[in-house]
Amino acid sequence: MKVLAAGVVPLLLVLHWKHGAGSPLPITPVNATCATRHPCHSNLMNQIRNQLAQLNGSANALFILYYTAQGEPFPNNLDKLCGPNVTDFPPFHANGTERTRLVELYRLIAYLGASLGNITRDQKVLNPNALSLHSKLNATADIMRGLLSNVLCRLCNKYHVAHVDVAYGPDTSGKDVFQKKKLGCQLLGKYKQVIAVVAQAF
Amino acid sequence: MLALQTWIVHALFIFFTTESVGELLDPCGYIKPESPVVQLGSNFTAVCVLKEKCMDYFHVNASYIFWKTNHLTVPKEQYTIINRTASSVTFTDTSLLNTQLTCNIRTFGQIDQNVYGIRIISGLPPEKPKNLSCIVNEGKKMMCQWDPGRETYLETNFTLKSEWATEKFADCKTKRDTPTSCTVDYSPVYFVNIEVWVEAENALGKVTSNHINFDPVDKVKPNPPHNLSVSNSEELSSILKLTWINSSIQGFIRLKYNIQYRTRDSSIWSQIPPEDTASTRSSFTVQDLKPFTEYVFRIRCMKEDGKGFWSDWSEEASGITYEDRPSKAPSFWYKIEPSHTHGYRSVQLIWKTLPPFEANGKILDYEVTLTRWKSRLQNYTVNDTKWTVNITNDRYIATLTARNLVGKSDAAVLTIPAYDFQGNLAESKCYLITVTPIYADGPGSPESIKAYLKQAPPSKGPTVRTKKVGKNEAVLEWDQLPVDVQNGFIRNYTIFYRTIIGNETAVNVDSSHTEYTLSSLTSDTLYMVRMAAYTDEGGKDGPEFTFTTPKFAQGEIEAIVVPVCLAFLLTTLLGVLFCFNKRDLIKKHIWPNVPDPSKSLIAQWSPHTPPRHNFNSKDQMYSDGNFTDVSVVEIEAANDKKPFPEDLKSLDLFKKEKVSTEGHSSGIGGSSCMSSSRPSISSSDENESAQNTSGTVQYSTVVHSGYRHQVPSVQVFSRSESTQPLLDSEERPEDLQLLDNTDSSVGNFPRQQYFKQNCSQRETSPDSSHSERSKQVSSVSEEEFVRLKQQISGISQPYGSGQMKMFQEISVADAFGPRTEGQVERLETVGMEAAVDEGMPKSYLPQTVRRGGYMPQ
């Protein structure tokens, strides 16, 4: 798992984060085509729904696990410290077309995946003994990685969308411990809230 | 390792070689290839090249080279001298896996020197890996395994490769000890299809397995349910409720289960029907269990749709069902002990403890009741399995029930006989003696036997009767004798049977039978049969029974009658068919055509012949619309004579007369399409006669005696060409036709065909010219004539009134149009019939008609 975390998170950061720049960046080169390594599976939408349900089912537990692991004052001040006040969070419109929803989902998951990578990195330093939290963060990141693969497959296969511009959250590497914890808690609170809406939309 | 060996061998050769020449690390030559890996069974060639310096030093060249494999010299036939410095050796069909090959030279004629040495490694390229499959143990990494195929004898590396559609994962290299499986480094991600394959590679090649593409969630082996617990229900003693906690994978996939259970002391598992546990759940109530019984349970789960693998079995958990009232009364017995008190006796009641499956719980105590004759019930509660009580010498009824926490069992009842009980046994009566063993813990299973104090012959013999009687056998049956009349054990039966005159035959039958078949009987014979039953003391005959064997066996009569009937029917059918085919011949001999004198040519020839028919009736017939039958005589023209003017004149005359003769066909002789007297259109045959005989007329006088005593109005003269008496000439239609045709002056015209085609059409189209008709010179055979009649009669019937209407519209002028043949012929027929009616001499001899001439009569 450590190997995975060590491999996946930097990969996400490299692919999506680019040193934490906040401006939208193309995730694929401009001339990229929709070529995949092998043909995408035909049951993609069903798999996407299952992945969203999987994320939705674990989001609250992750949130609780997180703020519990941070210790006081987080558990008793959730509204103040962990309110879903995340700026620049990618929008999601549940009533859009499937194509729009998939593009927005891609942006959303890419944003969350990168943020989760930051949180995981920070928590390994801040709470090195919170193994359950680390595991849960890694598992969630893995599911998001698979979800991105499926969404990309779907966008390529059906809508011939070769690339999607994505935006990422602020880099926390330079922030103090409390700010790191607070931003992580806010992000996970927002994630819990948004993923329920997204799972419902598919 | 292989390279290391090669290197060592190489070094040693170098060492020894250089030492011999006094120079380190400078071999006298070398072998190419250096480190060969050869496929088993293939050819291999190695070349040894000598250095010039060595050659000069030792005074040798390539011809001095000889090869050794594993210290054995290779035959020179395998050598090839390439040039002065190089010699090669070739091996075909290499089969050795590891061969040491050295290149040597013989120096100074006697000293063998190693020049160089290599090691040849042989093996096979890898086969395509087969049966690649993967499993994802929940919470662990994915593991895949495969069948590597044949042994390669070489170091072969297997690499498991995997990728999503959008990215590739790191390769999974097999470990040396598990070359056929590999566990990937990354955590499985469910609901994303992954493609996996294996690459096998060794020195002789690389091969890739088939790719498999799957969703890891379909290869998952869940963790077994845990914390399995069992609880019972006080309300129902036959159920136990299981509860458990599912593995975490239940959060996003649905599960199904297998639940197995057994009693504590059994080793065989029973399984809950899988369809009852085919969906995700965390509890299940097992029913139909035995009360107060300990059961052991275990459970496992897998993905609901059956994709993936069953989990391991959970840890076992046990539970005991709640108690139920004892299902059976305890077996109990009594012992009577000698009494010391007059009028009383000591009785000990003893019983067995109920086995657990009947006790259905913990037996708390037993309840005993004693009831004396006409006295009150007395209850006692006992904790032990025996109880002693002093009772009077009277007869008692004792009952026993066992009680547990839930309730009481049914009562076991026992009669304690009175003290003075003595058996009064009679002879010839069957007694059932039952012995019940009494063990230390209660009575055992009883055994019974029938017995007689003394046997006697039966009071009555068995009544025999027949069950089935055949021609040569009879099945007899009888009933077992009632016990009351047996008077002993029936040992056997004897059947006596005889005919009235014959001797009696006896047959012994075992007493267990109630049926016997008498065989070799005589058919149609009265038999008398009786039967006797025997005990050890004698026998007794039963009443006599008589029966008669039938004359024929069942189905015998049918076997005779049916073929006879069939033969008769067949004969009849053949006869009818024969008659039908030869009907003309038969008719000719039995029922010949009778000519009608009124249609005699002689009678019709006279232009003054008064109309002999009722014209009014003709009109009436027309109006009735019955004009459907037609009389036809076919005539073929004998020559092409054209009608003479006088013939045409007489034709005009008959145009008028035709109207009056239409529909006046008498029905004698069946010489018409319709043999009835129904009206028909007739053209004037008399007219034809008048026309056609104008040139060579022979006259004769016909003296009518009148038809049925009627006086003819005029004397009629007729004309005949026949040399025979006139009536004879009318015997046969063809003769008549010949006669008529002789008068015809018109040549061949397909009139016959026309008639054959449609008789009614001829009638509905009476515009056929008379001249055409008269052109025909025919020699119609009798057969054709008959056929034509059939056609006509067959056709005329179905047309009915529709046809009739058409006829009513026909004008007289049209009747003499181009198609009047039918009319002419009908007139002929009428004439023939009339002749018969007038009682002319019945001479039916055939006559000879001579054309173109006549003879006076």
PDB file of C-alpha atoms in Angstrom, chain B residues 430-650:
ATOM      1  CA  CYS B 430     -55.207 -69.929  17.912  1.00  0.00           C
ATOM      2  CA  TYR B 431     -53.441 -67.949  20.622  1.00  0.00           C
ATOM      3  CA  LEU B 432     -51.028 -65.086  20.120  1.00  0.00           C
ATOM      4  CA  ILE B 433     -48.346 -65.332  22.760  1.00  0.00           C
ATOM      5  CA  THR B 434     -46.331 -62.173  23.293  1.00  0.00           C
ATOM      6  CA  VAL B 435     -43.161 -62.050  25.345  1.00  0.00           C
ATOM      7  CA  THR B 436     -41.710 -58.740  26.453  1.00  0.00           C
ATOM      8  CA  PRO B 437     -38.192 -58.826  27.879  1.00  0.00           C
ATOM      9  CA  ILE B 438     -37.525 -56.799  30.972  1.00  0.00           C
ATOM     10  CA  TYR B 439     -34.095 -55.321  31.267  1.00  0.00           C
ATOM     11  CA  ALA B 440     -32.567 -53.416  34.079  1.00  0.00           C
ATOM     12  CA  ASP B 441     -33.694 -50.139  32.636  1.00  0.00           C
ATOM     13  CA  GLY B 442     -37.104 -51.246  31.437  1.00  0.00           C
ATOM     14  CA  PRO B 443     -38.897 -53.469  28.951  1.00  0.00           C
ATOM     15  CA  GLY B 444     -37.441 -54.340  25.571  1.00  0.00           C
ATOM     16  CA  SER B 445     -39.201 -54.845  22.300  1.00  0.00           C
ATOM     17  CA  PRO B 446     -41.852 -57.612  22.496  1.00  0.00           C
ATOM     18  CA  GLU B 447     -41.900 -60.744  20.310  1.00  0.00           C
ATOM     19  CA  SER B 448     -45.099 -62.635  19.445  1.00  0.00           C
ATOM     20  CA  ILE B 449     -45.931 -66.118  18.174  1.00  0.00           C
ATOM     21  CA  LYS B 450     -49.121 -67.941  17.242  1.00  0.00           C
ATOM     22  CA  ALA B 451     -49.771 -71.233  18.971  1.00  0.00           C
ATOM     23  CA  TYR B 452     -52.426 -73.929  19.374  1.00  0.00           C
ATOM     24  CA  LEU B 453     -52.909 -75.982  22.465  1.00  0.00           C
ATOM     25  CA  LYS B 454     -53.940 -78.817  20.180  1.00  0.00           C
ATOM     26  CA  GLN B 455     -54.660 -78.752  16.476  1.00  0.00           C
ATOM     27  CA  ALA B 456     -57.628 -80.312  14.688  1.00  0.00           C
ATOM     28  CA  PRO B 457     -58.714 -80.617  11.074  1.00  0.00           C
ATOM     29  CA  PRO B 458     -60.329 -77.463   9.700  1.00  0.00           C
ATOM     30  CA  SER B 459     -64.038 -77.080  10.330  1.00  0.00           C
ATOM     31  CA  LYS B 460     -64.653 -76.093   6.734  1.00  0.00           C
ATOM     32  CA  GLY B 461     -62.830 -76.617   3.500  1.00  0.00           C
ATOM     33  CA  PRO B 462     -61.832 -73.755   1.261  1.00  0.00           C
ATOM     34  CA  THR B 463     -64.275 -72.614  -1.381  1.00  0.00           C
ATOM     35  CA  VAL B 464     -62.630 -72.721  -4.759  1.00  0.00           C
ATOM     36  CA  ARG B 465     -63.787 -70.769  -7.787  1.00  0.00           C
ATOM     37  CA  THR B 466     -62.464 -69.959 -11.194  1.00  0.00           C
ATOM     38  CA  LYS B 467     -60.772 -66.715 -11.854  1.00  0.00           C
ATOM     39  CA  LYS B 468     -60.265 -67.273 -15.551  1.00  0.00           C
ATOM     40  CA  VAL B 469     -61.189 -70.159 -17.805  1.00  0.00           C
ATOM     41  CA  GLY B 470     -59.414 -70.789 -21.074  1.00  0.00           C
ATOM     42  CA  LYS B 471     -59.658 -73.422 -23.737  1.00  0.00           C
ATOM     43  CA  ASN B 472     -57.053 -75.639 -22.137  1.00  0.00           C
ATOM     44  CA  GLU B 473     -56.488 -74.109 -18.748  1.00  0.00           C
ATOM     45  CA  ALA B 474     -58.298 -72.606 -15.811  1.00  0.00           C
ATOM     46  CA  VAL B 475     -57.070 -70.330 -13.076  1.00  0.00           C
ATOM     47  CA  LEU B 476     -58.531 -71.265  -9.702  1.00  0.00           C
ATOM     48  CA  GLU B 477     -58.587 -69.018  -6.704  1.00  0.00           C
ATOM     49  CA  TRP B 478     -59.751 -69.320  -3.141  1.00  0.00           C
ATOM     50  CA  ASP B 479     -59.673 -67.401   0.115  1.00  0.00           C
ATOM     51  CA  GLN B 480     -57.637 -68.212   3.143  1.00  0.00           C
ATOM     52  CA  LEU B 481     -59.698 -69.962   5.744  1.00  0.00           C
ATOM     53  CA  PRO B 482     -60.753 -67.754   8.634  1.00  0.00           C
ATOM     54  CA  VAL B 483     -58.794 -68.331  11.830  1.00  0.00           C
ATOM     55  CA  ASP B 484     -61.939 -69.578  13.544  1.00  0.00           C
ATOM     56  CA  VAL B 485     -62.286 -72.558  11.210  1.00  0.00           C
ATOM     57  CA  GLN B 486     -58.641 -73.370  10.700  1.00  0.00           C
ATOM     58  CA  ASN B 487     -58.328 -75.269  13.977  1.00  0.00           C
ATOM     59  CA  GLY B 488     -54.616 -75.510  13.369  1.00  0.00           C
ATOM     60  CA  PHE B 489     -51.875 -74.386  11.041  1.00  0.00           C
ATOM     61  CA  ILE B 490     -52.879 -74.937   7.446  1.00  0.00           C
ATOM     62  CA  ARG B 491     -50.020 -76.889   5.979  1.00  0.00           C
ATOM     63  CA  ASN B 492     -51.204 -77.346   2.423  1.00  0.00           C
ATOM     64  CA  TYR B 493     -54.150 -77.474   0.070  1.00  0.00           C
ATOM     65  CA  THR B 494     -55.147 -80.233  -2.306  1.00  0.00           C
ATOM     66  CA  ILE B 495     -57.112 -79.520  -5.460  1.00  0.00           C
ATOM     67  CA  PHE B 496     -59.191 -82.361  -6.924  1.00  0.00           C
ATOM     68  CA  TYR B 497     -60.571 -81.989 -10.427  1.00  0.00           C
ATOM     69  CA  ARG B 498     -62.185 -84.364 -12.864  1.00  0.00           C
ATOM     70  CA  THR B 499     -64.467 -84.517 -15.864  1.00  0.00           C
ATOM     71  CA  ILE B 500     -67.813 -86.289 -15.723  1.00  0.00           C
ATOM     72  CA  ILE B 501     -66.384 -89.461 -17.102  1.00  0.00           C
ATOM     73  CA  GLY B 502     -62.742 -89.102 -16.234  1.00  0.00           C
ATOM     74  CA  ASN B 503     -60.655 -89.961 -13.226  1.00  0.00           C
ATOM     75  CA  GLU B 504     -60.077 -87.442 -10.487  1.00  0.00           C
ATOM     76  CA  THR B 505     -56.732 -85.704 -10.427  1.00  0.00           C
ATOM     77  CA  ALA B 506     -55.248 -84.262  -7.227  1.00  0.00           C
ATOM     78  CA  VAL B 507     -52.777 -81.415  -7.017  1.00  0.00           C
ATOM     79  CA  ASN B 508     -51.069 -80.295  -3.816  1.00  0.00           C
ATOM     80  CA  VAL B 509     -50.640 -76.574  -3.320  1.00  0.00           C
ATOM     81  CA  ASP B 510     -48.597 -74.783  -0.704  1.00  0.00           C
ATOM     82  CA  SER B 511     -50.647 -73.115   2.020  1.00  0.00           C
ATOM     83  CA  SER B 512     -49.240 -69.713   1.193  1.00  0.00           C
ATOM     84  CA  HIS B 513     -50.934 -69.698  -2.214  1.00  0.00           C
ATOM     85  CA  THR B 514     -54.444 -68.551  -2.949  1.00  0.00           C
ATOM     86  CA  GLU B 515     -54.361 -69.181  -6.664  1.00  0.00           C
ATOM     87  CA  TYR B 516     -53.478 -72.096  -8.927  1.00  0.00           C
ATOM     88  CA  THR B 517     -53.607 -72.700 -12.663  1.00  0.00           C
ATOM     89  CA  LEU B 518     -54.904 -76.006 -13.985  1.00  0.00           C
ATOM     90  CA  SER B 519     -53.380 -76.752 -17.345  1.00  0.00           C
ATOM     91  CA  SER B 520     -53.751 -79.397 -20.041  1.00  0.00           C
ATOM     92  CA  LEU B 521     -57.507 -79.276 -19.824  1.00  0.00           C
ATOM     93  CA  THR B 522     -59.720 -80.439 -22.643  1.00  0.00           C
ATOM     94  CA  SER B 523     -61.706 -77.826 -24.467  1.00  0.00           C
ATOM     95  CA  ASP B 524     -65.486 -77.748 -24.343  1.00  0.00           C
ATOM     96  CA  THR B 525     -65.541 -80.013 -21.326  1.00  0.00           C
ATOM     97  CA  LEU B 526     -67.309 -79.823 -18.006  1.00  0.00           C
ATOM     98  CA  TYR B 527     -64.955 -80.037 -15.068  1.00  0.00           C
ATOM     99  CA  MET B 528     -65.706 -80.498 -11.398  1.00  0.00           C
ATOM    100  CA  VAL B 529     -63.220 -79.205  -8.918  1.00  0.00           C
ATOM    101  CA  ARG B 530     -63.035 -79.131  -5.149  1.00  0.00           C
ATOM    102  CA  MET B 531     -60.397 -78.291  -2.672  1.00  0.00           C
ATOM    103  CA  ALA B 532     -59.274 -79.537   0.700  1.00  0.00           C
ATOM    104  CA  ALA B 533     -57.241 -77.781   3.392  1.00  0.00           C
ATOM    105  CA  TYR B 534     -54.984 -79.784   5.688  1.00  0.00           C
ATOM    106  CA  THR B 535     -53.648 -79.108   9.146  1.00  0.00           C
ATOM    107  CA  ASP B 536     -51.312 -81.407  10.983  1.00  0.00           C
ATOM    108  CA  GLU B 537     -54.332 -83.292  12.180  1.00  0.00           C
ATOM    109  CA  GLY B 538     -56.158 -83.820   8.895  1.00  0.00           C
ATOM    110  CA  GLY B 539     -58.071 -82.106   6.156  1.00  0.00           C
ATOM    111  CA  LYS B 540     -61.493 -80.984   5.148  1.00  0.00           C
ATOM    112  CA  ASP B 541     -63.000 -80.759   1.675  1.00  0.00           C
ATOM    113  CA  GLY B 542     -64.686 -77.656   0.478  1.00  0.00           C
ATOM    114  CA  PRO B 543     -67.713 -77.485  -1.810  1.00  0.00           C
ATOM    115  CA  GLU B 544     -67.433 -78.690  -5.374  1.00  0.00           C
ATOM    116  CA  PHE B 545     -67.310 -76.231  -8.190  1.00  0.00           C
ATOM    117  CA  THR B 546     -68.009 -76.928 -11.835  1.00  0.00           C
ATOM    118  CA  PHE B 547     -66.904 -75.087 -14.880  1.00  0.00           C
ATOM    119  CA  THR B 548     -66.805 -75.731 -18.578  1.00  0.00           C
ATOM    120  CA  THR B 549     -63.892 -74.987 -20.778  1.00  0.00           C
ATOM    121  CA  PRO B 550     -64.842 -73.088 -23.927  1.00  0.00           C
ATOM    122  CA  LYS B 551     -64.687 -74.595 -27.364  1.00  0.00           C
ATOM    123  CA  PHE B 552     -62.573 -71.877 -28.773  1.00  0.00           C
ATOM    124  CA  ALA B 553     -59.847 -69.928 -27.242  1.00  0.00           C
ATOM    125  CA  GLN B 554     -60.176 -66.234 -26.957  1.00  0.00           C
ATOM    126  CA  GLY B 555     -59.713 -64.625 -30.329  1.00  0.00           C
ATOM    127  CA  GLU B 556     -59.830 -67.891 -32.194  1.00  0.00           C
ATOM    128  CA  ILE B 557     -63.238 -67.208 -33.740  1.00  0.00           C
ATOM    129  CA  GLU B 558     -62.154 -63.765 -34.713  1.00  0.00           C
ATOM    130  CA  ALA B 559     -59.042 -65.218 -36.300  1.00  0.00           C
ATOM    131  CA  ILE B 560     -61.226 -67.364 -38.573  1.00  0.00           C
ATOM    132  CA  VAL B 561     -64.098 -65.041 -39.309  1.00  0.00           C
ATOM    133  CA  VAL B 562     -62.154 -61.943 -40.097  1.00  0.00           C
ATOM    134  CA  PRO B 563     -60.015 -63.430 -42.895  1.00  0.00           C
ATOM    135  CA  VAL B 564     -63.089 -65.092 -44.403  1.00  0.00           C
ATOM    136  CA  CYS B 565     -64.986 -61.837 -44.428  1.00  0.00           C
ATOM    137  CA  LEU B 566     -62.028 -60.056 -45.906  1.00  0.00           C
ATOM    138  CA  ALA B 567     -61.704 -62.666 -48.612  1.00  0.00           C
ATOM    139  CA  PHE B 568     -65.393 -62.378 -49.388  1.00  0.00           C
ATOM    140  CA  LEU B 569     -65.217 -58.641 -49.572  1.00  0.00           C
ATOM    141  CA  LEU B 570     -62.193 -58.817 -51.794  1.00  0.00           C
ATOM    142  CA  THR B 571     -63.887 -61.259 -54.123  1.00  0.00           C
ATOM    143  CA  THR B 572     -66.962 -59.090 -54.288  1.00  0.00           C
ATOM    144  CA  LEU B 573     -64.891 -56.046 -54.991  1.00  0.00           C
ATOM    145  CA  LEU B 574     -62.993 -57.756 -57.741  1.00  0.00           C
ATOM    146  CA  GLY B 575     -66.264 -58.967 -59.223  1.00  0.00           C
ATOM    147  CA  VAL B 576     -67.699 -55.489 -59.220  1.00  0.00           C
ATOM    148  CA  LEU B 577     -64.573 -54.099 -60.798  1.00  0.00           C
ATOM    149  CA  PHE B 578     -64.676 -56.789 -63.434  1.00  0.00           C
ATOM    150  CA  CYS B 579     -68.310 -56.096 -64.208  1.00  0.00           C
ATOM    151  CA  PHE B 580     -67.636 -52.423 -64.338  1.00  0.00           C
ATOM    152  CA  ASN B 581     -64.820 -52.870 -66.806  1.00  0.00           C
ATOM    153  CA  LYS B 582     -66.792 -55.262 -68.936  1.00  0.00           C
ATOM    154  CA  ARG B 583     -70.143 -53.586 -68.526  1.00  0.00           C
ATOM    155  CA  ASP B 584     -70.569 -53.021 -72.230  1.00  0.00           C
ATOM    156  CA  LEU B 585     -70.018 -56.622 -73.028  1.00  0.00           C
ATOM    157  CA  ILE B 586     -72.359 -57.666 -70.266  1.00  0.00           C
ATOM    158  CA  LYS B 587     -74.945 -55.195 -71.340  1.00  0.00           C
ATOM    159  CA  LYS B 588     -74.753 -56.402 -74.867  1.00  0.00           C
ATOM    160  CA  HIS B 589     -75.507 -59.941 -73.847  1.00  0.00           C
ATOM    161  CA  ILE B 590     -77.936 -59.334 -71.074  1.00  0.00           C
ATOM    162  CA  TRP B 591     -79.592 -56.025 -71.776  1.00  0.00           C
ATOM    163  CA  PRO B 592     -79.175 -55.110 -75.419  1.00  0.00           C
ATOM    164  CA  ASN B 593     -80.398 -51.893 -76.900  1.00  0.00           C
ATOM    165  CA  VAL B 594     -83.887 -52.163 -78.261  1.00  0.00           C
ATOM    166  CA  PRO B 595     -84.457 -50.101 -81.371  1.00  0.00           C
ATOM    167  CA  ASP B 596     -87.407 -47.808 -81.464  1.00  0.00           C
ATOM    168  CA  PRO B 597     -89.528 -48.642 -84.469  1.00  0.00           C
ATOM    169  CA  SER B 598     -90.976 -45.197 -84.429  1.00  0.00           C
ATOM    170  CA  LYS B 599     -87.599 -43.926 -85.368  1.00  0.00           C
ATOM    171  CA  SER B 600     -87.186 -46.400 -88.055  1.00  0.00           C
ATOM    172  CA  LEU B 601     -85.898 -44.830 -91.185  1.00  0.00           C
ATOM    173  CA  ILE B 602     -88.760 -46.395 -93.000  1.00  0.00           C
ATOM    174  CA  ALA B 603     -91.215 -44.792 -90.716  1.00  0.00           C
ATOM    175  CA  GLN B 604     -89.578 -41.461 -90.916  1.00  0.00           C
ATOM    176  CA  TRP B 605     -88.908 -41.477 -94.562  1.00  0.00           C
ATOM    177  CA  SER B 606     -92.476 -40.773 -95.533  1.00  0.00           C
ATOM    178  CA  PRO B 607     -92.989 -37.038 -95.836  1.00  0.00           C
ATOM    179  CA  HIS B 608     -96.586 -37.565 -94.897  1.00  0.00           C
ATOM    180  CA  THR B 609     -95.964 -39.205 -91.694  1.00  0.00           C
ATOM    181  CA  PRO B 610     -98.238 -37.491 -89.349  1.00  0.00           C
ATOM    182  CA  PRO B 611     -96.865 -36.177 -86.166  1.00  0.00           C
ATOM    183  CA  ARG B 612     -97.145 -38.885 -83.649  1.00  0.00           C
ATOM    184  CA  HIS B 613     -96.325 -36.927 -80.665  1.00  0.00           C
ATOM    185  CA  ASN B 614     -98.063 -34.506 -78.576  1.00  0.00           C
ATOM    186  CA  PHE B 615     -96.718 -31.146 -79.463  1.00  0.00           C
ATOM    187  CA  ASN B 616     -98.413 -29.560 -76.593  1.00  0.00           C
ATOM    188  CA  SER B 617     -96.638 -31.821 -74.239  1.00  0.00           C
ATOM    189  CA  LYS B 618     -93.367 -30.792 -75.775  1.00  0.00           C
ATOM    190  CA  ASP B 619     -94.091 -27.211 -75.124  1.00  0.00           C
ATOM    191  CA  GLN B 620     -95.050 -28.100 -71.677  1.00  0.00           C
ATOM    192  CA  MET B 621     -91.842 -29.920 -71.177  1.00  0.00           C
ATOM    193  CA  TYR B 622     -89.877 -27.003 -72.325  1.00  0.00           C
ATOM    194  CA  SER B 623     -91.694 -24.809 -69.988  1.00  0.00           C
ATOM    195  CA  ASP B 624     -91.023 -27.161 -67.175  1.00  0.00           C
ATOM    196  CA  GLY B 625     -87.417 -26.789 -67.834  1.00  0.00           C
ATOM    197  CA  ASN B 626     -86.607 -30.450 -67.633  1.00  0.00           C
ATOM    198  CA  PHE B 627     -84.749 -30.540 -70.811  1.00  0.00           C
ATOM    199  CA  THR B 628     -81.505 -31.933 -69.594  1.00  0.00           C
ATOM    200  CA  ASP B 629     -81.248 -35.398 -70.996  1.00  0.00           C
ATOM    201  CA  VAL B 630     -80.076 -36.062 -74.453  1.00  0.00           C
ATOM    202  CA  SER B 631     -80.082 -39.113 -76.632  1.00  0.00           C
ATOM    203  CA  VAL B 632     -77.079 -39.351 -78.824  1.00  0.00           C
ATOM    204  CA  VAL B 633     -75.983 -41.513 -81.610  1.00  0.00           C
ATOM    205  CA  GLU B 634     -72.651 -40.789 -83.086  1.00  0.00           C
ATOM    206  CA  ILE B 635     -72.245 -41.182 -86.757  1.00  0.00           C
ATOM    207  CA  GLU B 636     -69.267 -40.648 -88.844  1.00  0.00           C
ATOM    208  CA  ALA B 637     -69.607 -39.664 -92.361  1.00  0.00           C
ATOM    209  CA  ALA B 638     -69.003 -42.410 -94.828  1.00  0.00           C
ATOM    210  CA  ASN B 639     -68.512 -40.165 -97.737  1.00  0.00           C
ATOM    211  CA  ASP B 640     -68.471 -36.566 -98.660  1.00  0.00           C
ATOM    212  CA  LYS B 641     -71.628 -36.408-100.525  1.00  0.00           C
ATOM    213  CA  LYS B 642     -73.388 -33.125-100.446  1.00  0.00           C
ATOM    214  CA  PRO B 643     -77.091 -33.056 -99.878  1.00  0.00           C
ATOM    215  CA  PHE B 644     -79.288 -33.160-102.848  1.00  0.00           C
ATOM    216  CA  PRO B 645     -81.702 -30.377-103.384  1.00  0.00           C
ATOM    217  CA  GLU B 646     -84.593 -32.582-102.459  1.00  0.00           C
ATOM    218  CA  ASP B 647     -82.821 -33.402 -99.301  1.00  0.00           C
ATOM    219  CA  LEU B 648     -82.557 -29.767 -98.512  1.00  0.00           C
ATOM    220  CA  LYS B 649     -86.158 -29.421 -99.214  1.00  0.00           C
ATOM    221  CA  SER B 650     -87.106 -32.124 -96.905  1.00  0.00           C
TER     222      SER B 650
END
